[in-house]
Every structure is written in structure tokens, then in C-alpha cells.
Short mmCIF file of C-alpha atoms and ligand atoms in Angstrom, two decimals:
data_model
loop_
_atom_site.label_atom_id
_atom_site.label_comp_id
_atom_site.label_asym_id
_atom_site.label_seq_id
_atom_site.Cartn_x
_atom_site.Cartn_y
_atom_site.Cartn_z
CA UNK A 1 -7.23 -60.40 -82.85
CA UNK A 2 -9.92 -62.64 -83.47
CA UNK A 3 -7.96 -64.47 -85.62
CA UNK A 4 -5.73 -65.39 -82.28
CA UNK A 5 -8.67 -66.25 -80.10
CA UNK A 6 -9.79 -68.51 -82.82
CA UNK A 7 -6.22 -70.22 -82.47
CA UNK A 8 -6.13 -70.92 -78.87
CA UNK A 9 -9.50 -71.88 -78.84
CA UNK A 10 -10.01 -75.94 -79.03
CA UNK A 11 -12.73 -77.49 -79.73
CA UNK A 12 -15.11 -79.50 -77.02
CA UNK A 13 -15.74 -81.85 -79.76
CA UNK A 14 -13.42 -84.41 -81.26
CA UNK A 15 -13.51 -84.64 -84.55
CA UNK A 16 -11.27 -87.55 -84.77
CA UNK A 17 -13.10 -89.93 -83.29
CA UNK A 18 -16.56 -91.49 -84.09
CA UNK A 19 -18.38 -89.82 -81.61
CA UNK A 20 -18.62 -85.87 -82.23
CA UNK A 21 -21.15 -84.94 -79.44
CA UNK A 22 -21.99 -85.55 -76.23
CA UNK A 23 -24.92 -87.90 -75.40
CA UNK A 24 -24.69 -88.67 -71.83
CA UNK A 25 -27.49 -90.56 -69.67
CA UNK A 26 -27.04 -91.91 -65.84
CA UNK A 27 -30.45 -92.89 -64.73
CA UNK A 28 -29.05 -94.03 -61.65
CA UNK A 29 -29.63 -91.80 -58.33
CA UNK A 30 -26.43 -92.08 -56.66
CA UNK A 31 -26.82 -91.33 -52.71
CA UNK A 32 -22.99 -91.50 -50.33
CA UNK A 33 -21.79 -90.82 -47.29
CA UNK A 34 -21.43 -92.44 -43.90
CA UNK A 35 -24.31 -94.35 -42.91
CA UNK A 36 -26.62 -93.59 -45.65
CA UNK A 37 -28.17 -96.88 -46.31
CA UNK A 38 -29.78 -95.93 -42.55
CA UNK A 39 -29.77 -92.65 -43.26
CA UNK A 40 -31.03 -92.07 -46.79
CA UNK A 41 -31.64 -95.47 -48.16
CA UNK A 42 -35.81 -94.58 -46.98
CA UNK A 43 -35.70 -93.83 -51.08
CA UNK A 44 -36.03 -97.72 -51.90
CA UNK A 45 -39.22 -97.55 -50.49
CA UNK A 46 -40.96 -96.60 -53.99
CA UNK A 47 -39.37 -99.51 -55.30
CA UNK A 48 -42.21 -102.13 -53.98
CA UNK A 49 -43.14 -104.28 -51.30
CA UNK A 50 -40.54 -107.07 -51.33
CA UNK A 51 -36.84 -107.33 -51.95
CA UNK A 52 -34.23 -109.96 -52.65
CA UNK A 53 -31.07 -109.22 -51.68
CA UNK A 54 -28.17 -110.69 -53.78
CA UNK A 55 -24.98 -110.71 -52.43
CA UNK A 56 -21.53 -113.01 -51.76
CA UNK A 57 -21.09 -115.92 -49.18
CA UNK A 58 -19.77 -113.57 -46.52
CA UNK A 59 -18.11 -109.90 -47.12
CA UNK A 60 -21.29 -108.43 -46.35
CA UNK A 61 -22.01 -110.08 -43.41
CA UNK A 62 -19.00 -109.16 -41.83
CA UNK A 63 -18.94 -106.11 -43.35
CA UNK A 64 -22.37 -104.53 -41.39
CA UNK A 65 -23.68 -103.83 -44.96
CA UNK A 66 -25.99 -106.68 -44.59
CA UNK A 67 -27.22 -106.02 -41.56
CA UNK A 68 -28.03 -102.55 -42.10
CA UNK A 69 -30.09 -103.04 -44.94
CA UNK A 70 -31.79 -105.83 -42.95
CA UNK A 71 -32.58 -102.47 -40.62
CA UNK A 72 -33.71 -100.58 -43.23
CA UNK A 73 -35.96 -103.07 -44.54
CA UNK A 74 -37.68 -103.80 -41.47
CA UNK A 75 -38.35 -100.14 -40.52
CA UNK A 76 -40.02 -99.88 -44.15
CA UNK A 77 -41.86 -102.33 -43.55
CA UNK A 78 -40.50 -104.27 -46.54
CA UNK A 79 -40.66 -108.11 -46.94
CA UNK A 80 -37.39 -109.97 -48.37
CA UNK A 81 -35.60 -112.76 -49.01
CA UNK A 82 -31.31 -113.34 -49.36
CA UNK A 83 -30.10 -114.97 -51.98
CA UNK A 84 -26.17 -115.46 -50.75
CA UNK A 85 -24.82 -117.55 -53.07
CA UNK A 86 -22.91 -115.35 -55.88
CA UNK A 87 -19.09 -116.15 -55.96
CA UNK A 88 -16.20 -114.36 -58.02
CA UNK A 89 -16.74 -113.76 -61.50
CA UNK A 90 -20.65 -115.29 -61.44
CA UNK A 91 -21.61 -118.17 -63.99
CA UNK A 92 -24.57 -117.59 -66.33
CA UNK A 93 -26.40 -120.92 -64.03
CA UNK A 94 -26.40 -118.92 -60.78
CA UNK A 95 -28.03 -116.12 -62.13
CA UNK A 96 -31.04 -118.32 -63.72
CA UNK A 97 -30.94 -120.17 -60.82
CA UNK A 98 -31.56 -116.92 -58.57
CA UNK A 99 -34.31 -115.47 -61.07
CA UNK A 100 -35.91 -118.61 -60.71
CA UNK A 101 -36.18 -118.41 -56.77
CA UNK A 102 -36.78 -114.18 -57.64
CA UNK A 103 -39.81 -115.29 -59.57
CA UNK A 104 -41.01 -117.74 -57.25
CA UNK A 105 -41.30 -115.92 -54.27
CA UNK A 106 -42.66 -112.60 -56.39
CA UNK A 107 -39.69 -110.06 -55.65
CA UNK A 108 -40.46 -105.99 -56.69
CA UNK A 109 -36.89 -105.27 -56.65
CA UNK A 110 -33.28 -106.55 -56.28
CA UNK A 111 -30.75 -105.26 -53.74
CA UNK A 112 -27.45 -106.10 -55.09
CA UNK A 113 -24.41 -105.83 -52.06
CA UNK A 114 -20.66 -106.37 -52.77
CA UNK A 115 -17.85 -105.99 -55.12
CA UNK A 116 -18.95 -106.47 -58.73
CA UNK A 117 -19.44 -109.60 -58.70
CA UNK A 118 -23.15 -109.49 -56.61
CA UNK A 119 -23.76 -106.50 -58.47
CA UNK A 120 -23.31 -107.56 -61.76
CA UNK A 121 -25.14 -110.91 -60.56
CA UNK A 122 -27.91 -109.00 -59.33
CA UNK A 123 -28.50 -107.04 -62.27
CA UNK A 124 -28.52 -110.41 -64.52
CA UNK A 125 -31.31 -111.52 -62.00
CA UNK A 126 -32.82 -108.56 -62.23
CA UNK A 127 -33.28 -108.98 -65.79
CA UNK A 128 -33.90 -113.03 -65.79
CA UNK A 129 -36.84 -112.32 -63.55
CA UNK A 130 -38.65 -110.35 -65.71
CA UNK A 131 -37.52 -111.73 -69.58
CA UNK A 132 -37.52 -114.97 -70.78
CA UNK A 133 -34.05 -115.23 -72.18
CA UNK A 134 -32.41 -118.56 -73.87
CA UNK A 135 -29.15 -119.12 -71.96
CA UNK A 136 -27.42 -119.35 -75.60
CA UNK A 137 -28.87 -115.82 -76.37
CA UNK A 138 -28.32 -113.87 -73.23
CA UNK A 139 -25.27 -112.32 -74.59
CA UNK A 140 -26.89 -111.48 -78.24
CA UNK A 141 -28.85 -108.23 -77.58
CA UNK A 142 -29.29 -104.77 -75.92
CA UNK A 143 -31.69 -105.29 -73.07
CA UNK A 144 -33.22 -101.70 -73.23
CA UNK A 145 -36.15 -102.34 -70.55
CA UNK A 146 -37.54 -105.14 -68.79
CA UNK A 147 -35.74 -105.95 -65.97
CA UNK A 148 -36.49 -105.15 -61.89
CA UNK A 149 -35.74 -101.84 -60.07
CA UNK A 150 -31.62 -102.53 -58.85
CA UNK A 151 -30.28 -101.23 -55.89
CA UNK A 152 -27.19 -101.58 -55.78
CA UNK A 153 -24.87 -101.10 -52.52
CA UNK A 154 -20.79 -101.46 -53.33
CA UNK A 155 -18.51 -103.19 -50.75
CA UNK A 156 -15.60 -102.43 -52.74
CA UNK A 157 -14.35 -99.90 -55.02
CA UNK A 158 -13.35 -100.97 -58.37
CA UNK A 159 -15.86 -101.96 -60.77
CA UNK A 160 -18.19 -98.86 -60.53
CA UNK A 161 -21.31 -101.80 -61.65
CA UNK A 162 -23.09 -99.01 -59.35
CA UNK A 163 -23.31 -96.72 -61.95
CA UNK A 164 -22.98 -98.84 -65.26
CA UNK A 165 -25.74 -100.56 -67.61
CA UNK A 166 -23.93 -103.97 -67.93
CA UNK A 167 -23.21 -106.75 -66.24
CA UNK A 168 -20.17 -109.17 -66.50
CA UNK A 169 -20.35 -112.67 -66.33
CA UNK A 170 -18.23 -115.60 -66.75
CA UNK A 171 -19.31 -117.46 -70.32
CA UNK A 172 -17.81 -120.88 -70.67
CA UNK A 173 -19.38 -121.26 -73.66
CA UNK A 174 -16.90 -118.66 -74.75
CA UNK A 175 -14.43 -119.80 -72.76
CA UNK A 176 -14.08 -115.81 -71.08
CA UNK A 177 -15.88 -113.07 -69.18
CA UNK A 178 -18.80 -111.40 -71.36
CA UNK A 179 -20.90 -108.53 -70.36
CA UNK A 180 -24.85 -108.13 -71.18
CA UNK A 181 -26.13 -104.75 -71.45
CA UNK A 182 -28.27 -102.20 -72.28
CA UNK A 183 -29.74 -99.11 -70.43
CA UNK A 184 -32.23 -101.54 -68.51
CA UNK A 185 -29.77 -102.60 -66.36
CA UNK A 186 -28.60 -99.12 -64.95
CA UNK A 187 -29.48 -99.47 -61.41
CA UNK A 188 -32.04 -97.24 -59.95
CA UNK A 189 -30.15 -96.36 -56.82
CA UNK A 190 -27.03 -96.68 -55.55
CA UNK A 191 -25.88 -96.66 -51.84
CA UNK A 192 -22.59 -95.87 -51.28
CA UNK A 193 -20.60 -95.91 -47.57
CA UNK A 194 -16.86 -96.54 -47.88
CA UNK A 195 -17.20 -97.59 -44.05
CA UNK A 196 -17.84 -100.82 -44.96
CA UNK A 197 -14.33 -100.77 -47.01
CA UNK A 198 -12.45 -100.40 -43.81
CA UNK A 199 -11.52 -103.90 -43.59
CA UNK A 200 -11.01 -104.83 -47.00
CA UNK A 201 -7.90 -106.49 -47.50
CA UNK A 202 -4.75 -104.27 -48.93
CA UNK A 203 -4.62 -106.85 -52.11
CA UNK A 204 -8.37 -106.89 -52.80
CA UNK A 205 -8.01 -102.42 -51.95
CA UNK A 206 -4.98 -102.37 -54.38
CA UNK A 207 -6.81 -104.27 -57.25
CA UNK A 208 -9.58 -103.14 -57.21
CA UNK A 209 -7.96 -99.19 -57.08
CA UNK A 210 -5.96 -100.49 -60.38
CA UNK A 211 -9.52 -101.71 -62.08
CA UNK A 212 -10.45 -98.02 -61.66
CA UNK A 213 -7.83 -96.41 -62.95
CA UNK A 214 -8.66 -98.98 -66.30
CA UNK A 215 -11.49 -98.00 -66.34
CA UNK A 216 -10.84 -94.14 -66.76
CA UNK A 217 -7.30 -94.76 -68.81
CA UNK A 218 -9.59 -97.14 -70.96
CA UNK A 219 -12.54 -94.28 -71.58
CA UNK A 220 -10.31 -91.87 -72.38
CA UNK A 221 -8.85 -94.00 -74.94
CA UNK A 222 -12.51 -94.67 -76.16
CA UNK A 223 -13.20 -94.55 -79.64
CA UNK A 224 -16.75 -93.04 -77.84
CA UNK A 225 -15.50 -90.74 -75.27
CA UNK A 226 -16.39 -87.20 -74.98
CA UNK A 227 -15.29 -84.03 -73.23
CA UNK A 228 -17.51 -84.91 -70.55
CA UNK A 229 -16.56 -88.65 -70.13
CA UNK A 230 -13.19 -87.24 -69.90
CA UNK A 231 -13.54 -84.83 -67.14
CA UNK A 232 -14.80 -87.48 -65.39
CA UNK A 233 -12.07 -89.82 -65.84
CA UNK A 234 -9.65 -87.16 -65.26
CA UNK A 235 -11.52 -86.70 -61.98
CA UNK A 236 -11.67 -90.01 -60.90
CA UNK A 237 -7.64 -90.38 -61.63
CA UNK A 238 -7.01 -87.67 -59.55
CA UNK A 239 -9.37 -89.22 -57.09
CA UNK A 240 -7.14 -92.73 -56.92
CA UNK A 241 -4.09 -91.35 -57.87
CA UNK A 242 -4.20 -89.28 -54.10
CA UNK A 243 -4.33 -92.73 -52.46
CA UNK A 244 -1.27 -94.30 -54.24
CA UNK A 245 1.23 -93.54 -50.90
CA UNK A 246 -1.40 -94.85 -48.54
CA UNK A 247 -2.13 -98.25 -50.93
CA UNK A 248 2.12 -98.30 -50.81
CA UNK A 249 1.69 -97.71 -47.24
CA UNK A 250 -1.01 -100.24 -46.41
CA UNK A 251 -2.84 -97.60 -44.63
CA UNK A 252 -5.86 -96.33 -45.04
CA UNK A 253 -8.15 -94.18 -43.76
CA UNK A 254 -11.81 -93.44 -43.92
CA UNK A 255 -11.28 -90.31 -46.02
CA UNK A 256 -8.96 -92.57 -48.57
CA UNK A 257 -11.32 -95.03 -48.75
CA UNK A 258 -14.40 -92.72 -49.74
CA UNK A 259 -12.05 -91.25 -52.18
CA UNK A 260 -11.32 -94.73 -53.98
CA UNK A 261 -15.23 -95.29 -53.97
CA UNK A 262 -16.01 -91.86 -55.32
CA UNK A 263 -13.17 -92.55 -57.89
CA UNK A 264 -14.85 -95.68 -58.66
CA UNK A 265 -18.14 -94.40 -59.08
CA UNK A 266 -16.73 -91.47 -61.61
CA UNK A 267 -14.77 -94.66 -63.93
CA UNK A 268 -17.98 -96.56 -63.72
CA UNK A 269 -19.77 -93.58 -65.11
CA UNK A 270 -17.16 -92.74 -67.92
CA UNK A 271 -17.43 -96.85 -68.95
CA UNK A 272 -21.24 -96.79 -69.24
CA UNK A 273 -20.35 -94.29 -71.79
CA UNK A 274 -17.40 -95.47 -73.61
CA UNK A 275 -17.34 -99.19 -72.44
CA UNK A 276 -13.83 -100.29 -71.72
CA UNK A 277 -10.86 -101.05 -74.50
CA UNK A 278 -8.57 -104.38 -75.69
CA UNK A 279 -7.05 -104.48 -71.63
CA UNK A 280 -10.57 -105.32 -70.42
CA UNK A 281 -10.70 -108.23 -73.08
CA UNK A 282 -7.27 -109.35 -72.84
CA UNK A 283 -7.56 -109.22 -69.14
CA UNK A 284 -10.82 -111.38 -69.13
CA UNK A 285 -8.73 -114.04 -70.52
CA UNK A 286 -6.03 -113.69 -67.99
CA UNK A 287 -8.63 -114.28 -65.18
CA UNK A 288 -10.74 -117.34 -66.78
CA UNK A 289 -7.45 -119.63 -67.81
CA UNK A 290 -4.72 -118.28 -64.98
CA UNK A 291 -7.21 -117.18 -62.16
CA UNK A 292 -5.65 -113.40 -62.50
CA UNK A 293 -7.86 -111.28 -60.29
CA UNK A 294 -10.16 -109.06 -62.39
CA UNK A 295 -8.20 -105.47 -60.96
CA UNK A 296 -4.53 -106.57 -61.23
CA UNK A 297 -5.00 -108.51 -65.12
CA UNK A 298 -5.94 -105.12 -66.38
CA UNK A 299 -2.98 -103.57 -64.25
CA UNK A 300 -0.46 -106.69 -65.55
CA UNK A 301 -1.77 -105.36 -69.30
CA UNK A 302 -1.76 -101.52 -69.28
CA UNK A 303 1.79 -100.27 -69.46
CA UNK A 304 2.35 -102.46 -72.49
CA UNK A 305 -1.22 -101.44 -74.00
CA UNK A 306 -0.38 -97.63 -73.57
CA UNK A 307 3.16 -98.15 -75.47
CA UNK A 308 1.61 -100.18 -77.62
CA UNK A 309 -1.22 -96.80 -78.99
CA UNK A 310 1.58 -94.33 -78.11
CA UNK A 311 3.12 -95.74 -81.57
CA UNK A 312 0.01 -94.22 -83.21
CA UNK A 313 -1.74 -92.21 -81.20
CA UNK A 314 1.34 -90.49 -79.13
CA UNK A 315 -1.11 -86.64 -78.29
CA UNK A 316 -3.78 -89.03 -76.80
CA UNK A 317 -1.50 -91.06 -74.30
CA UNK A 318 0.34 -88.21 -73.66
CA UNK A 319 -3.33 -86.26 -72.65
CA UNK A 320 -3.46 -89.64 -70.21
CA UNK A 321 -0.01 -89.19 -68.55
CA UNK A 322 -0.61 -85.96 -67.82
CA UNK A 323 -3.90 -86.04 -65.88
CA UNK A 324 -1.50 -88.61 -63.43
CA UNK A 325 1.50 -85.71 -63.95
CA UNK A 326 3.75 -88.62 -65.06
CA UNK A 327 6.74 -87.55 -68.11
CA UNK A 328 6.54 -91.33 -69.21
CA UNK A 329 4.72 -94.39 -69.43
CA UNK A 330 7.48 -95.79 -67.40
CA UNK A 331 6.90 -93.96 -64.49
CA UNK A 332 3.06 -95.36 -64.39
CA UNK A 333 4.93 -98.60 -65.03
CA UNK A 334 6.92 -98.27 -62.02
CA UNK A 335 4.30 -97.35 -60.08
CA UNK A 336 1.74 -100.28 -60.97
CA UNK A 337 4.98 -102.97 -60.74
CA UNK A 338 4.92 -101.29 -56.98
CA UNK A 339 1.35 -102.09 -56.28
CA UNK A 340 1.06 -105.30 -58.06
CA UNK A 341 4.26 -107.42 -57.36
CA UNK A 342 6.12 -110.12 -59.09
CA UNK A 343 4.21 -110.74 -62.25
CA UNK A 344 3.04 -114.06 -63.97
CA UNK A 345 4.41 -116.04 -66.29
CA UNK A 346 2.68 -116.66 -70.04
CA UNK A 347 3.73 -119.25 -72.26
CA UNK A 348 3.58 -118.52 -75.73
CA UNK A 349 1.22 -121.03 -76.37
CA UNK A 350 -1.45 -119.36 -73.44
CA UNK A 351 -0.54 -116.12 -75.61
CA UNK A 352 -1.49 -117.58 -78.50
CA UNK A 353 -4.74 -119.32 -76.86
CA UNK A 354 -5.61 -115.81 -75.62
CA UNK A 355 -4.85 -114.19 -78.15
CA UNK A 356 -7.26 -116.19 -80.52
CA UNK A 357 -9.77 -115.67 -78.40
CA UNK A 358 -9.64 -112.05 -77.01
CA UNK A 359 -9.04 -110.67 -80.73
CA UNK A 360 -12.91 -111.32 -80.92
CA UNK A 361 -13.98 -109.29 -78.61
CA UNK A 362 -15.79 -106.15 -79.58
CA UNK A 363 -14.11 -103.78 -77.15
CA UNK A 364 -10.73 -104.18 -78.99
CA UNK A 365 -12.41 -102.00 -81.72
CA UNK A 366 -13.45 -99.44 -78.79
CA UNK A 367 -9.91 -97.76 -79.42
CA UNK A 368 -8.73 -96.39 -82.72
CA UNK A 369 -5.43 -98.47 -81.78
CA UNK A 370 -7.10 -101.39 -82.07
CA UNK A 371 -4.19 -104.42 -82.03
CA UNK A 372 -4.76 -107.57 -84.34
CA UNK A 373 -4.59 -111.32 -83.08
CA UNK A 374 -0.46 -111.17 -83.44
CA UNK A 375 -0.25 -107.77 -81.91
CA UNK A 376 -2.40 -108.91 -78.83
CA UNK A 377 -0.30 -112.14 -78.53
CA UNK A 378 2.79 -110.01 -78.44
CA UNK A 379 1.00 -107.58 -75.70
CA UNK A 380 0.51 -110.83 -73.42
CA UNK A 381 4.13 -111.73 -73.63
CA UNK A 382 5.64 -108.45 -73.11
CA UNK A 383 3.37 -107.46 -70.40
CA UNK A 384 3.67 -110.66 -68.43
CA UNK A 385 7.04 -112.65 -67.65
CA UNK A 386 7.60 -115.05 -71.02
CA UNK A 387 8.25 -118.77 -69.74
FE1 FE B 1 -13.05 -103.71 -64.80
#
């Protein structure tokens, strides 16, 4: 008898895979639902006595977000300034040049608003303010303290920066996207209100959704996730995975949109943990040379990534394709050629351009299927149209 129960029982632990316990920490306090930057954002109030709020050239302004945190820092009483310069995929020089104007005017805190690009900005100022960091060594280290309190208030739901402890930014010196991290850049709040999602574009919606779904496909294939990080992306795939007929659609309501932000939120939480796999780098590449948006890169790349481990880790995709009730890659396949389209061409000389490059990227080891430089060159061209 015990003998049986010993059987069926499986452990929360996997052995197989570097990380054999759980060690899960979120500093962030993570407040949503309608209207609660007016309604519960009086919690920034602890963070000091003025702001800077980073955000895009105009999302948030025609969003309301903007304007309600205006609100809510006048009714604290709280003194800021707007630094509205931050465009897609943020260069390393407009984050020193908004620390510089942080530091100037003495900001307490940073209120980042927008799609990951103002977040991840405002986290780099956040941390710029405070450290003295060499442009050359700004990717080098963990940053483990030393930056600003980081509000941060999402305007789209994809990158989950919300609820992570890096920030992405575009490194020409590397010619790709790099992240710098460390637990000092978890935010200390975030605000979330898909009601200012109800205008976002269907492309920017659909993209975005796909970055999610990455990001939990990519933690469970995590050399470093754990039982928990999985629930979590199981969660948030269930989450996104309820939206797909209203994203086919094009229509979407309030309810679908808080789901894709909660979704988000849940991937961005799994990624802090596990940090993201070979798509992420390969993707990075996709958007630097061919302009790829972030979301649909990573959406071009994942069928042919999850074939690609299924060779040697077939139990582990399989775990994946279940949690979307799929019998096949090919279905999930079928379903992201929906969303995304007519795909891009890649030449094999961009492949093998990209390929030299994203091979040395650390996250490729993050899976135990981790492909080499010819492997990843034969990813590109079998994931994109070759031509
Ligand atoms: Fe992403």
C-alpha cells in the first residue's frame, strides 16, 4: 500500500534541473483594478516628496494614465517633474541623460508609465540617479541596491517589467537588446488598470499577448524554474490563452483586457525567477537589425524553438502543450501564424549575422536545450521565410 502511494506520488522538486528548491522573492506590492492609481495609488506617498515621471511621447497622454497620476500627485501634495522622452526599445544615452535631469532637480522616486519600454527606462534611471555607473560597465554586474523607489504603472500588457528586477535596453555596442539587473530594480509598487488598454491597437494587443505567453513557455523551459514559477506560468497561459478568440476577433472587452494584464503580471513574475530562454535572445536580434516588434520576434521564433527541445526534452514540451490543451506543437503553430500574419523573410547571411551574435547570450544556457551557433542559425531560417 504504501509502496503505491509512494508511486503516484511526484516530487515538487526537480531533480533534473539545476535548481532543486524553491527560492522565490517579489518585493514588489502589486495593487489592480479599475481606477486604482485614484483609488489606491495614496501608497506612493511613503515614497518621498518629489517624483519624476518617465514615460513615452504620447500613449499615456491619451491614454488618461498621465493625467491621473498628475491627480494623484497633486492631492498628495507631491512635487514632480515629466520626463517624456523614452521611445521603443530605449538607448543606454536616454537613460543617463534622464538620471542626469533626475539628479538635478533632486527626485525621491521614479514613476515609470507605459509598455516596457518607460518601464524598463525608468528603472535604468532609477538606478543612474543614485550609482555612478561607466556606460561601458552598465551591463557587467548585479545591481543588488542602490537605485530609487520605482513605481511602475503598465499601459500595456506584455512585458510584465511591473513585476521583474531587470531592465532591457538597446546596446549598440553589442549590436542587440541587453538587460541590467539585479533585485534593486524590482519596483516598489505597481499600479495596474487595464482601462487604460482599451484603446490599444489590436497589433500592439496581439504582440504584446504573444510576449506573455514567451515569457511563461520560456520559464517553464527554465533551467531555474520551480513548481511555483510553474503554477504561475501555467496560470498566466490560461489567463491569455482565454483571450485568443477575442484577439482573432479584434474585440475586446474590459474583462479581456484585465485578463491579458493579470496574465502579464503572472509571466513577469515567473521571468524574474527563471529569466527568459534562447527565443528572447534570438528575438532581440530580430528587432535591432529587421525592426521585428519585441512581442511578435519571440512569437516568429517559438514553434521552431519548441520542436527544436522536443528532440531532447519531449516530457517537458509536452508538460507545455498541455497547460494550452494543444496534442501538437502544430496546433500552437497554427494558432500564432493566425495572430501574427505573413512572416519575414531571413537571408542566410542575417541568420548567420544573428546567429554569431545571439549564441553569446547567456539566456541560451537558461534551457537544458541549449542550441549552438549552427543550430540557432538553422532556428532563424526555419522559423522565418528563407529568401
Ligand atoms: Fe519579452
Amino acid at each position: 500500500m504504501n509502496g503505491d502511494l509512494q508511486l503516484k506520488t511526484t516530487s515538487l522538486f526537480q531533480k533534473d534541473k539545476k535548481k532543486d528548491v524553491i527560492n522565490f522573492y517579489m518585493p514588489t506590492q502589486v495593487i489592480m483594478g479599475e481606477d486604482c492609481v485614484l483609488k489606491q495609488g495614496q501608497v506612493i506617498k511613503y515614497l518621498g516628496a518629489k517624483a519624476m515621471i518617465v514615460t513615452g511621447t504620447g500613449s499615456a497622454k491619451k491614454n488618461g494614465s498621465e493625467e491621473d497620476v498628475t491627480k494623484l500627485l497633486d492631492s498628495l501634495q507631491i512635487d514632480y517633474i515629466i520626463y517624456d522622452k523614452i521611445t521603443s526599445n530605449p538607448s543606454v544615452s536616454s537613460v543617463y541623460e534622464g538620471a542626469k535631469a533626475a539628479r538635478k532637480e533632486k527626485v525621491d522616486f521614479i514613476i515609470a508609465i507605459g509598455g516596457g519600454s518607460p518601464m524598463d527606462a525608468g528603472k535604468a534611471i532609477a538606478l543612474l540617479t543614485v550609482q555612478d555607473i561607466k556606460e561601458e560597465e552598465l551591463f557587467a554586474k548585479e545591481y543588488k541596491t542602490g537605485a530609487l523607489p520605482i513605481v511602475c504603472i503598465p499601459t500595456t500588457a506584455g512585458t510584465g517589467a511591473e513585476v521583474t528586477s531587470n531592465a532591457v535596453l538597446t546596446n549598440d555596442r553589442a549590436r542587440t537588446k541587453m538587460s541590467i539587473k539585479g533585485p534593486g530594480l524590482f519596483p516598489a509598487i505597481a499600479l495596474l488598470d487595464a482601462g487604460y488598454m482599451q484603446d490599444l491597437p489590436l497589433n500592439i494587443t496581439i504582440n504584446t499577448a504573444i510576449d506573455v505567453i514567451s515569457h511563461a513557455i520560456e520559464g517553464m523551459l527554465s533551467i531555474k524554474a520551480s513548481a511555483l514559477t510553474d503554477t504561475l506560468a501555467k496560470s498566466s497561459i490560461s489567463n491569455i490563452k482565454e483571450c485568443f478568440p477575442s484577439l482573432l476577433s479584434g474585440r475586446l472587452a474590459l474583462q479581456e483586457r484585465e485578463k491579458l494584464l493579470y496574465g502579464s503580471m503572472l509571466a513577469g513574475m515567473v521571468i524574474a525567477h527563471t529569466g527568459t530562454t534562447a527565443v528572447h535572445s534570438m528575438g532581440y536580434l530580430l528587432t535591432y537589425f529587421k525592426g521585428i516588434d519585441h512581442g511578435r520576434a519571440n512569437g516568429l521564433l517559438l514553434p521552431s524553438y519548441l520542436r527544436f527541445v522536443k528532440e531532447k526534452d519531449r516530457e517537458l514540451v509536452e508538460k507545455i502543450l498541455d497547460t494550452f490543451d494543444y496534442g501538437s506543437i502544430d496546433e500552437l503553430d497554427l494558432m500564432f501564424t493566425t495572430l501574427l500574419g505573413e512572416k519575414e523573410p531571413i537571408s542566410e547571411e542575417e541568420a548567420d549575422k544573428f546567429s554569431e551574435i545571439a549564441v553569446k547570450s547567456k539566456n541560451v544556457l537558461n534551457c537544458t536545450a541549449a542550441p549552438d551557433q549552427e543550430e540557432i542559425k538553422q532556428l532563424y531560417l526555419s522559423a522565418l521565410i528563407n529568401g
